[in-house]
XYZ file of C-alpha atoms in Angstrom:
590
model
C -19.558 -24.391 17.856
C -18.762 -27.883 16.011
C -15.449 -27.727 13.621
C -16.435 -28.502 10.261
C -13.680 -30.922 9.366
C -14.113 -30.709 5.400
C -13.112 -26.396 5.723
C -10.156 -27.664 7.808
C -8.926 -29.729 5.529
C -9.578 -27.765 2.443
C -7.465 -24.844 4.276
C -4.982 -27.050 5.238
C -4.758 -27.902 1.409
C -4.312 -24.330 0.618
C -1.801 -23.464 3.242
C 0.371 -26.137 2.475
C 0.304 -25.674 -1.507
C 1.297 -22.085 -0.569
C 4.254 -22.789 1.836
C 5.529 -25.493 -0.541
C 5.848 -22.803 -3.532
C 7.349 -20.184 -0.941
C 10.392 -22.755 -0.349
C 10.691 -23.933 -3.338
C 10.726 -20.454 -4.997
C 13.694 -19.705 -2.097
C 15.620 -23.280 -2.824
C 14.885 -22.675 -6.842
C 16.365 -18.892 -6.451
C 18.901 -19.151 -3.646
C 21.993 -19.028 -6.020
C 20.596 -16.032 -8.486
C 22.857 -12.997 -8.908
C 26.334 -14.915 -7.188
C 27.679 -14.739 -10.524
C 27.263 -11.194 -10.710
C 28.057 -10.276 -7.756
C 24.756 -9.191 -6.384
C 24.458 -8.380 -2.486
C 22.416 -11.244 -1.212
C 20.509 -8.267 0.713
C 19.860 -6.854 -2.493
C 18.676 -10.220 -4.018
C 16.038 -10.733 -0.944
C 14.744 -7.103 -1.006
C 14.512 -6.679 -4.957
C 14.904 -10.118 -6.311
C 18.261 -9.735 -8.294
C 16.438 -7.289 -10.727
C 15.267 -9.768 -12.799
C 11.645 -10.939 -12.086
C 9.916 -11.857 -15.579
C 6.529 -10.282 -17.264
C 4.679 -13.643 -16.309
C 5.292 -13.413 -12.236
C 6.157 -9.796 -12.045
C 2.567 -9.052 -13.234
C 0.943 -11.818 -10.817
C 3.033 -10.092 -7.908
C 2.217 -6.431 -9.369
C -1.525 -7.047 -9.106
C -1.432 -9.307 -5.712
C 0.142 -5.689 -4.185
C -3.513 -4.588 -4.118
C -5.898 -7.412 -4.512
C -5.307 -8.446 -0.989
C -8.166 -9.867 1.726
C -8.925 -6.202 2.231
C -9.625 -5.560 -1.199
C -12.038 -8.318 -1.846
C -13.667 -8.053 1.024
C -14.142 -4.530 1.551
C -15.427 -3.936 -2.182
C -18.330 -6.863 -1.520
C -19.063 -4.748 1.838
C -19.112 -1.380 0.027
C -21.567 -3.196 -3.233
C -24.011 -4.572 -0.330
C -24.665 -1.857 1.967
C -27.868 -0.020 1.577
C -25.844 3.877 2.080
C -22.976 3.017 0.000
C -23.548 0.476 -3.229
C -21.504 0.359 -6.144
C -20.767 4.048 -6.246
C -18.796 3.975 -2.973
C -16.982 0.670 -3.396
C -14.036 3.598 -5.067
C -11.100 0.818 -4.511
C -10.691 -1.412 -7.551
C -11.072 2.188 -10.224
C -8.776 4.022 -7.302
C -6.024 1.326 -7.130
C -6.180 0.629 -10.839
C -5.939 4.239 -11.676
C -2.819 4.681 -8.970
C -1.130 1.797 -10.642
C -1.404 3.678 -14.277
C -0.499 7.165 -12.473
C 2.821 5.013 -11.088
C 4.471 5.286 -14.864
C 5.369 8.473 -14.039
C 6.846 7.991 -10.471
C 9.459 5.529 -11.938
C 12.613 5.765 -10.210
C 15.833 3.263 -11.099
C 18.961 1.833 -9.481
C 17.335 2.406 -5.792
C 16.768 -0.592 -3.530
C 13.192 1.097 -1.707
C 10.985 3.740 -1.854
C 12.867 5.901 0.626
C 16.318 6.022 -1.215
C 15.835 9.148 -2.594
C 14.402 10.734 0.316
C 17.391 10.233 1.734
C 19.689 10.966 -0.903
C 18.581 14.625 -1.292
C 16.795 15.347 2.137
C 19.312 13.347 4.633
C 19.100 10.564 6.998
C 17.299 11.944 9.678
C 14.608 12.949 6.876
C 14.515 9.522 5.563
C 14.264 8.182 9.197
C 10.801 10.789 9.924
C 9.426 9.584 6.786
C 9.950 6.028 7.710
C 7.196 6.346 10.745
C 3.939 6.713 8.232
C 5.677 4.388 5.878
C 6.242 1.840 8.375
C 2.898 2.258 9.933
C 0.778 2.210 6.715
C 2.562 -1.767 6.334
C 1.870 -2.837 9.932
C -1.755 -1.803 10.896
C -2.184 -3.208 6.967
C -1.173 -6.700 7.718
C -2.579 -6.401 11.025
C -6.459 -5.259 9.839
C -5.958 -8.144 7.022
C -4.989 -10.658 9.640
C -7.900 -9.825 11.257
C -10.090 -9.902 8.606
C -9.058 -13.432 7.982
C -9.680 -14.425 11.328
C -12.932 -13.444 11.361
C -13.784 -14.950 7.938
C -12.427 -18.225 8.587
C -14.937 -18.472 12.415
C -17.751 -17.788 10.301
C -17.335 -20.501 8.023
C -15.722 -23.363 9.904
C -15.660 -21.910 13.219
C -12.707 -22.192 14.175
C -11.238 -19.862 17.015
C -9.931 -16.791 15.632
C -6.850 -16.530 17.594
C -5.494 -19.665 15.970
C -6.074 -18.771 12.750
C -4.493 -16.112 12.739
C -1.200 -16.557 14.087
C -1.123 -20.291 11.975
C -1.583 -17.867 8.954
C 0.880 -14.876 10.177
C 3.507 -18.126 10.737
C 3.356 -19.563 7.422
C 3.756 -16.192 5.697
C 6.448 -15.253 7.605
C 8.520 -18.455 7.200
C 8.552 -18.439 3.470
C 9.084 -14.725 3.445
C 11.819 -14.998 6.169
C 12.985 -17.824 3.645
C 13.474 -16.751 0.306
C 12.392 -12.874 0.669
C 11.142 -11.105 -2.426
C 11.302 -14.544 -4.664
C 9.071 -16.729 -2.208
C 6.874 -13.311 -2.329
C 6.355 -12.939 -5.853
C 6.080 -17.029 -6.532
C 3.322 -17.448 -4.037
C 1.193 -14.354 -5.100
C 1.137 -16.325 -8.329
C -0.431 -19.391 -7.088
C -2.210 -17.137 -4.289
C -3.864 -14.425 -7.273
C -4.863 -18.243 -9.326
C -6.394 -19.504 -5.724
C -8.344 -15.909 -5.572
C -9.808 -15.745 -9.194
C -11.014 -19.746 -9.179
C -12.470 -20.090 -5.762
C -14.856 -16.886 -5.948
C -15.435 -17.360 -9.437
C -16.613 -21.203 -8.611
C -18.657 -19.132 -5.815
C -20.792 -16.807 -7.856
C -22.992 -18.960 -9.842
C -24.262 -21.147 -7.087
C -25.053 -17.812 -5.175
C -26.659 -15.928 -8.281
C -28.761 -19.529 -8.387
C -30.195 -19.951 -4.824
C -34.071 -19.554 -4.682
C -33.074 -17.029 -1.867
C -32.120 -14.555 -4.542
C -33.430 -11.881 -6.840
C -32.774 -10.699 -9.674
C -29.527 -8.686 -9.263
C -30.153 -6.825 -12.783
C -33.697 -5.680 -10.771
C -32.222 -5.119 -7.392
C -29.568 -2.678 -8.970
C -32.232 -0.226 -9.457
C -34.942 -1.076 -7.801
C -35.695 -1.804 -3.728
C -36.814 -5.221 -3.489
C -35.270 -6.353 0.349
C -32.887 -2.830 0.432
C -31.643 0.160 -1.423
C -30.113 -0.582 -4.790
C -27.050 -2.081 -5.346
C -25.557 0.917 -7.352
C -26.011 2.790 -4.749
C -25.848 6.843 -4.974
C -23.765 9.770 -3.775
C -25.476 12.300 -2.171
C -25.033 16.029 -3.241
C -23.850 16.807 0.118
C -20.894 13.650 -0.125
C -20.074 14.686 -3.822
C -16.609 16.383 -1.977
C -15.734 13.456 0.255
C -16.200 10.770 -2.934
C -14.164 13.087 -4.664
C -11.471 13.039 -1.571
C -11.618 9.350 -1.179
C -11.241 8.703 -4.659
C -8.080 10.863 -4.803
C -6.238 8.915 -1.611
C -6.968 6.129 -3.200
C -5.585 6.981 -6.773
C -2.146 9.081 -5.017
C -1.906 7.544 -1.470
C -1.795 4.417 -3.764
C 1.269 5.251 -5.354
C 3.858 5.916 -2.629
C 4.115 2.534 -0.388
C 7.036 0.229 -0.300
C 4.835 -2.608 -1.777
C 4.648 -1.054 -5.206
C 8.168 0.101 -5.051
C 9.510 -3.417 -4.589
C 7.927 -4.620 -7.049
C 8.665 -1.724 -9.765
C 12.348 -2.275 -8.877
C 12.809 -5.623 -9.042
C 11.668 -6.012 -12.529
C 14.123 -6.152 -15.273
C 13.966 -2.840 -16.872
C 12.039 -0.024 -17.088
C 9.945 -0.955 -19.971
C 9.042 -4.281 -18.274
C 8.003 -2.340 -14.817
C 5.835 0.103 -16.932
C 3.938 -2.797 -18.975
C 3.898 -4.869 -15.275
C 1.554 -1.376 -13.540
C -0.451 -1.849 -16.847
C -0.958 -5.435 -16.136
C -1.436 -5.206 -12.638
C -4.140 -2.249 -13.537
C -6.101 -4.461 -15.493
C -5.852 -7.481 -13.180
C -7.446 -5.228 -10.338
C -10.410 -4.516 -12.436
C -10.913 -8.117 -13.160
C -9.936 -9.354 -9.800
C -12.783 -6.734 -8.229
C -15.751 -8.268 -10.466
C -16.453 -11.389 -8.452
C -16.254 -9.579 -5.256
C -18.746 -7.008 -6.703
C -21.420 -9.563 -7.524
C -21.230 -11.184 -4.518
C -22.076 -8.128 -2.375
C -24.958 -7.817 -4.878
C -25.394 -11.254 -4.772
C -25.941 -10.246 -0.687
C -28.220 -6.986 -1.077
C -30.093 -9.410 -3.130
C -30.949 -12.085 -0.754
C -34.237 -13.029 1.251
C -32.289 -13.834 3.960
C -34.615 -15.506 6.125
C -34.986 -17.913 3.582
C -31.691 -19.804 3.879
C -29.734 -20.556 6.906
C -28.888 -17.513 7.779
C -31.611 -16.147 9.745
C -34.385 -13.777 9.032
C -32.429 -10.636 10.115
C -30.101 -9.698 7.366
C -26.297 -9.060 8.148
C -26.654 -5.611 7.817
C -29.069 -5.115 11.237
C -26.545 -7.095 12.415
C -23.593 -5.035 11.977
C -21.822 -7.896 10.247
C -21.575 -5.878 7.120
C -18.128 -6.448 6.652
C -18.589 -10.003 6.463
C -20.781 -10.483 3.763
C -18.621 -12.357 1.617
C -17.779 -15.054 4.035
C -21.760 -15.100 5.052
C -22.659 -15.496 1.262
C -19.854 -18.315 0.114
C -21.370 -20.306 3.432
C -25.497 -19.849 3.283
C -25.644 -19.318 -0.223
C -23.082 -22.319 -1.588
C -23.063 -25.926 -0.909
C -20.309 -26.718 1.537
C -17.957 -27.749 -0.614
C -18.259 -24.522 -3.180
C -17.853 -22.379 -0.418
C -14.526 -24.037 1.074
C -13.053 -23.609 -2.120
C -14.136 -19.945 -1.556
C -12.294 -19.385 1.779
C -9.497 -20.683 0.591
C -9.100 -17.971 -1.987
C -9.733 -15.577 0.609
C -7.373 -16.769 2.859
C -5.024 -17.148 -0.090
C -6.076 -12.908 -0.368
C -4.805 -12.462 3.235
C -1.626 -14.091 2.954
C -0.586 -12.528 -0.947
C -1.104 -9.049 1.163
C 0.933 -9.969 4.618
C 3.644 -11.176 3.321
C 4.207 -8.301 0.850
C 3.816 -5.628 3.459
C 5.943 -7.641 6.195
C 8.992 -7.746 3.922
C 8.166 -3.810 2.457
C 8.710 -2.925 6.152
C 11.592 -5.032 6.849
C 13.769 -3.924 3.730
C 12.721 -0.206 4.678
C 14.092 -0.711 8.111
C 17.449 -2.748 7.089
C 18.344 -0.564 4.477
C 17.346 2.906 5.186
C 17.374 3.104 8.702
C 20.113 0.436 9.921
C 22.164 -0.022 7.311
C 22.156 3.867 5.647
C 21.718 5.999 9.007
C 23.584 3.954 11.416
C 25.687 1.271 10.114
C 27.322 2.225 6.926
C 29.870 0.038 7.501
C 27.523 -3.046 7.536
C 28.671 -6.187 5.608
C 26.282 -8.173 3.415
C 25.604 -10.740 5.923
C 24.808 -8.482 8.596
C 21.810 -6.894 6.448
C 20.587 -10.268 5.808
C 20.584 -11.275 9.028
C 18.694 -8.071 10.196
C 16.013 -8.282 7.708
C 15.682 -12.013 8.892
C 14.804 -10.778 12.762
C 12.533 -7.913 11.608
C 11.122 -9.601 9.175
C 10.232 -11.739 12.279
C 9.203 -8.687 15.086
C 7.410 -6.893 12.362
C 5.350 -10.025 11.222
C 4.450 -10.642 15.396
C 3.634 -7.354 16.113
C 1.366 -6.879 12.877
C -0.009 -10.678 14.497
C -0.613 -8.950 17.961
C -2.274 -6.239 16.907
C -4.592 -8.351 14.545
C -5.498 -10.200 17.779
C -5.355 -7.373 20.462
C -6.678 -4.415 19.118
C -9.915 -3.702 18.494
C -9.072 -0.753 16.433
C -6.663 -1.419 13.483
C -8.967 -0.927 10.886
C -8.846 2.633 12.517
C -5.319 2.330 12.864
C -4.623 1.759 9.208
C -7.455 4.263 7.787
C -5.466 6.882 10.089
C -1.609 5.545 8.471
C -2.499 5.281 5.053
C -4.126 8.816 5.247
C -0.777 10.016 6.403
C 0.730 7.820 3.408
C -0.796 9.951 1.661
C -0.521 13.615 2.907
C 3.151 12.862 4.284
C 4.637 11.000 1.234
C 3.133 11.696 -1.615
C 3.612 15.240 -1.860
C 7.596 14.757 -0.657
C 7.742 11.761 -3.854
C 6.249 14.697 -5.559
C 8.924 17.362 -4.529
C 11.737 14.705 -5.204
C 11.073 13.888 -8.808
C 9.897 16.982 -10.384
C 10.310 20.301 -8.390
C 13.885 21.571 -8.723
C 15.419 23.065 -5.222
C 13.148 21.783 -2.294
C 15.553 20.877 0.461
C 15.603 19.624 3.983
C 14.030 22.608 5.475
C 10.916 22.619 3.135
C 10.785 18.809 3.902
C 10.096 19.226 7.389
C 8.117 21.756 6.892
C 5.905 19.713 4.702
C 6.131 16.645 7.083
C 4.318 19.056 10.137
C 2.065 20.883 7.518
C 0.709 17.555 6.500
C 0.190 15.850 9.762
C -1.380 18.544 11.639
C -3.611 19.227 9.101
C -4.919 15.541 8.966
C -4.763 14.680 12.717
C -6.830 18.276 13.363
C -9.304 16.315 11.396
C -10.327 13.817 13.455
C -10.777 9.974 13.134
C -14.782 8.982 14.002
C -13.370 5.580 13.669
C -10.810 5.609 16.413
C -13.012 8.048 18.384
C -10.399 10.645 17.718
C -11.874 14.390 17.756
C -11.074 16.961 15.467
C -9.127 20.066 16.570
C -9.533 21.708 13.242
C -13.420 21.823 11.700
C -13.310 22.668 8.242
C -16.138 24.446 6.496
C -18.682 22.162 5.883
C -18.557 19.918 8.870
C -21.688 18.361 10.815
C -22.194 15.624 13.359
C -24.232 12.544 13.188
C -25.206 9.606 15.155
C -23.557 6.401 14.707
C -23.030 3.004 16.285
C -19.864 2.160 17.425
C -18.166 -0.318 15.707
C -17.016 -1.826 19.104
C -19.390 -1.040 22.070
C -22.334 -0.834 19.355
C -23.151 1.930 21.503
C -24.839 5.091 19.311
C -22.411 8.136 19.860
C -22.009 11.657 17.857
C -19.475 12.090 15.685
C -18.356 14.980 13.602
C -18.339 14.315 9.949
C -15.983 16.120 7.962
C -17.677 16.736 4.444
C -14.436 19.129 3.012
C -12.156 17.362 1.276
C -9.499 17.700 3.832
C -7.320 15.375 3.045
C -6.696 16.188 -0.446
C -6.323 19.828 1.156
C -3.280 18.783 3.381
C -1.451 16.877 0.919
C -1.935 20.305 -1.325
C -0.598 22.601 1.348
C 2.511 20.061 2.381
C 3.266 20.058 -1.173
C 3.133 23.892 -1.866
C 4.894 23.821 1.944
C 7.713 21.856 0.780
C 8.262 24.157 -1.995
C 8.039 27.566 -0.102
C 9.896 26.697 2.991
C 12.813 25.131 0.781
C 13.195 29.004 -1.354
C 12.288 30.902 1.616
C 15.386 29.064 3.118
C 17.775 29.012 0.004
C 16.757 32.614 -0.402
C 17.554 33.640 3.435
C 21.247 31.628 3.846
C 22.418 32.824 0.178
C 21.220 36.390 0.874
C 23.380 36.406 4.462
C 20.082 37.274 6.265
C 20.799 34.324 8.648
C 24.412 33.172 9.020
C 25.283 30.326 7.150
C 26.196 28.727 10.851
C 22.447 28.355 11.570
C 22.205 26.303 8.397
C 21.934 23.048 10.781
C 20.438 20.642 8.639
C 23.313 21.376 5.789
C 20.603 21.435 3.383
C 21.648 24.840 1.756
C 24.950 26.293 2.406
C 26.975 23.263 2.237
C 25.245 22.453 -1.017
C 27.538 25.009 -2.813
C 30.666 24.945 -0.682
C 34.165 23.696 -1.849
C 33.598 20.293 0.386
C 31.056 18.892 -2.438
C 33.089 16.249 -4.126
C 31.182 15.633 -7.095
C 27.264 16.581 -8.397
C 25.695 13.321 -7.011
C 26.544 14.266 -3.093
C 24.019 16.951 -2.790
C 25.054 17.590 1.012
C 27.799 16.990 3.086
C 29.379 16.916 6.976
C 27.704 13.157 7.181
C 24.380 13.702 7.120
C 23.191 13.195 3.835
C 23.932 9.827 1.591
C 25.919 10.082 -1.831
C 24.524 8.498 -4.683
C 27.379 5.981 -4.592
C 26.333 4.369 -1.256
C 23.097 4.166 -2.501
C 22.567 3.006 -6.292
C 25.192 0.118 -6.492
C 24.067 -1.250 -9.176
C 23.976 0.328 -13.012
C 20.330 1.457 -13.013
C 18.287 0.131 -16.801
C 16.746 3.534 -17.013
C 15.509 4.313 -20.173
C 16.150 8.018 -21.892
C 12.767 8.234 -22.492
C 12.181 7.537 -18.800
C 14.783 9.662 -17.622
C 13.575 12.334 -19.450
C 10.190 12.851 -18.039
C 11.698 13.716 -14.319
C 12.312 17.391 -13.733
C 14.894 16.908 -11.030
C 18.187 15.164 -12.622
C 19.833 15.299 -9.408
C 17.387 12.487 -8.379
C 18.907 10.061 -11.616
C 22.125 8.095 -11.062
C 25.041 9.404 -12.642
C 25.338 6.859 -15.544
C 21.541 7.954 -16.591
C 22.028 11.367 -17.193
C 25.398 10.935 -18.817
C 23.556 8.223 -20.973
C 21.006 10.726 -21.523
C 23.152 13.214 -22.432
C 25.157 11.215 -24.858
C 22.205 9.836 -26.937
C 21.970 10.456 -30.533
C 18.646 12.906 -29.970
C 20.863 14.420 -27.487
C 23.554 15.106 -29.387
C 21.404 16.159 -32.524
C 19.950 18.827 -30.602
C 23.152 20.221 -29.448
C 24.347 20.535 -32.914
C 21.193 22.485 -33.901
């Protein structure tokens, strides 16, 4: 396979215009918040709490519009059983981003905060595992992704490409943390729009290509590009479309962003922004995989059998910027692809680190951790996360499995617990564990076809079907769940939560069980004479007070504040800003 020199260099380009804005966003930012005070922990995990409208929305939108995205939607578009109907992604993630106005939380450093403030460490450390997993096998399938992108078009060996890219995104993010994140998205989400946007006309122009207005709806070379959902599938679109648009909403990723930015206001107009810029962000991708179901391919370069006989679906993007382009056009393209990759590693690598420093380290084991010491173990797993999300990428054959299987549990784990947190008033530590198990047996009894994992539980509606393996390309039966199961076990862990946490309020206040069985403190000590104040909801050291955990004076607006159901989950200076508003005290005069 020769090396074509002009794709080296043009990737070389792009890599090094991206690891000169990660330092110099680091060098440009490594003095912000000293004056106030600000933990330089804090500063690398939320970025001082003051990213602007301008990057905050680039960063917002790069959360999602990741190598993944853009390549997965052009698969979805182009292949004949799927089309435009299936490619659910850019409407799911855009809708998730709108849905995340109401899951605003302020003053927290992560996601898991929270959790841990009202269901305990060793609650917050359980729901760590999918939360941690979803980030890994995420950077790890994108990784790979990239690899094989960039051997199609300048063959190059995969191996190399990968861990070159994996290095450079973890040196700037091991660098300047959150800032070198959000700064390089920017230049990364610019790289993205203008190299597939140069793409797409020289495609739509080849004389290897149809009409794509025709091909839409009628069968020239395949089945149309819009595509169709089957009466029989209507359930599982329905399901998907629902992961995407909830199991969307609780990752570390958005999180980070949401509570670095200034104030409230400015992190609800950011998830409008970043909406919007998914929509636009998807169209390019979509006309390229039309651009693809479109093509005579034995016309150009390519070959006479099109990708799709030979299972190189999932590269259609790649194959189009490099038969369908002149060289140079579709260079520019892989760059913004590999740009893609790089705006989504990064992101999850430091979502995972920060997780792991804060909540786990720092809140379950180390309270007494200085400032330095935080830093200095974000630094290392920022490191071990970023190699073992690189050795997967290169050793696994089955991450895309791996991260279909964690961000399902994303989604049936944390979401309903998020749910519980903010708006159901008395769900404890007992319903939470609950929840956890209801949630994960009911999704693992489901089975994953894709990581040859059979189902112990067959809901109604289930068949089998032959398919080819994905790595032996070997046909083999599967069983095809057609119930929307997924949406089913996030359900029941919700309602789980709920019923375990009265049925357990209800049995220690009653005396039915001794209040000496009440191991997990999550009830009895809740009322006893050893709570100090309303924001330590549980005692004996297991779960966190609010002090320990929102250092900071959250901006959370009344408004805000006043959607959430639960005001145990505010910081004290909300409420009692709430509370002391002039609507506040009008209505207590009335």
């Amino acid at each position: 396979m020769a090396i074509h020199v002009e794709g080296l260099v043009a990737i070389a380009v792009f890599y090094l215009l991206i690891l000169f804005v990660g330092i110099w966003a680091a060098w440009k930012n490594k003095h912000s918040g000293e004056a106030e005070g600000t933990d330089r922990s804090e500063i690398i995990m939320v970025g001082g709490r003051d990213i602007g409208l301008f990057v905050g929305g680039f960063t917002m939108t790069a959360t999602w519009v990741g190598g993944g995205y853009i390549n997965g939607t052009a698969e979805y578009v182009y292949m004949p059983e799927y089309g435009l109907v299936w490619a659910q992604a850019p409407f799911g993630y855009a809708l998730s981003l709108v849905l995340g106005f109401f899951f605003f939380f302020f003053g927290y450093v992560t996601m898991l905060d929270p959790f841990q403030q009202l269901y305990g460490k060793r609650m917050g450390g359980l729901l760590f595992i999918p939360a941690l997993m979803g980030e890994i096998f995420w950077s790890a399938a994108i990784l790979s992704a990239l690899g094989a992108t960039l051997s199609v078009i300048v063959d190059i060996n995969i191996k190399m490409s990968v861990v070159i890219s994996a290095l450079i995104a973890i040196f700037y993010t091991l660098v300047g943390g959150l800032y070198s994140v959000a700064y390089t998205d920017v230049v990364q989400l610019f790289c993205i729009f203008v190299g597939l946007w140069i793409s797409v006309p020289f495609a739509l122009v080849n004389p290897a290509v149809s009409d794509i207005t025709v091909t839409a709806v009628k069968q020239v070379y395949q089945a149309p590009w819009i595509g169709s959902i089957h009466k029989s599938y209507t359930w599982v679109w329905i399901d998907n479309l629902c992961l995407l648009m909830l199991g969307g909403i609780p990752w570390q990723v958005y999180f980070q962003r949401v509570l670095s930015a200034s104030s409230a206001t400015y992190a609800q107009v950011l998830s409008f922004l970043a909406a919007f810029g998914c929509l636009v962000m998807a169209v390019p991708s979509v006309l390229i995989g039309a651009i693809g179901a479109s093509t005579d391919w034995n016309q150009t370069t390519y070959g006479a059998i099109p990708p799709r006989e030979k299972n190189q679906t999932d590269m259609i993007l790649p194959i189009v910027l490099q038969h369908l382009c002149p060289p140079f056009v579709s260079f520019f393209g892989l760059g913004a692809v590999s740009a893609a990759v790089m705006s989504s590693a990064d992101s999850s690598i430091l979502s995972a680190s920060s997780m792991f420093a804060r909540n786990i380290y720092q809140l379950t084991f180390r309270q007494s951790a200085s400032d330095r010491e935080i830093v200095w173990v974000m630094r290392i797993t920022i490191f071990v996360f970023g190699g073992l999300a690189t050795l997967m990428a290169l050793v696994t054959g089955t991450v895309y499995g791996l991260w279909y299987l964690s961000s399902d549990l994303v989604y049936v784990i944390i979401f309903p617990q998020l749910l519980s947190v903010l708006f159901v008033k008395g769900t404890n530590t007992y319903g939470s564990v609950a929840a956890y198990l209801f949630g994960l047996v009911l999704r693992i009894g489901g089975g994953e076809p894709y990581l040859q994992l059979p189902p112990f539980i067959y809901y109604p509606g289930w068949t089998t079907e032959k398919r080819m393996h994905h790595m032996t390309g070997e046909m083999e039966e599967v069983v095809i769940q057609k119930f929307p199961f997924k949406t089913v076990s996030m359900l029941a862990s919700f309602l789980g939560n709920a019923v375990f946490s009265y049925l357990a309020k209800y049995l220690f206040e009653s005396g039915k069980i001794s209040h000496k069985y009440d191991f997990l403190n999550a009830v009895v000590s809740k009322h006893s004479g050893e709570i100090m104040d309303r924001t330590t909801l549980v005692t004996r050291g297991n779960n966190i007070g609010l002090s320990e955990i929102a250092s900071v004076k959250p901006r959370l607006s009344v408004t805000l504040a006043a959607t959430f159901v639960r005001r145990d989950t505010l910081p004290t200076e909300t409420v009692e800003e709430e509370d002391s508003s002039p609507d506040s005290s009008q209505h207590d005069e009335e």
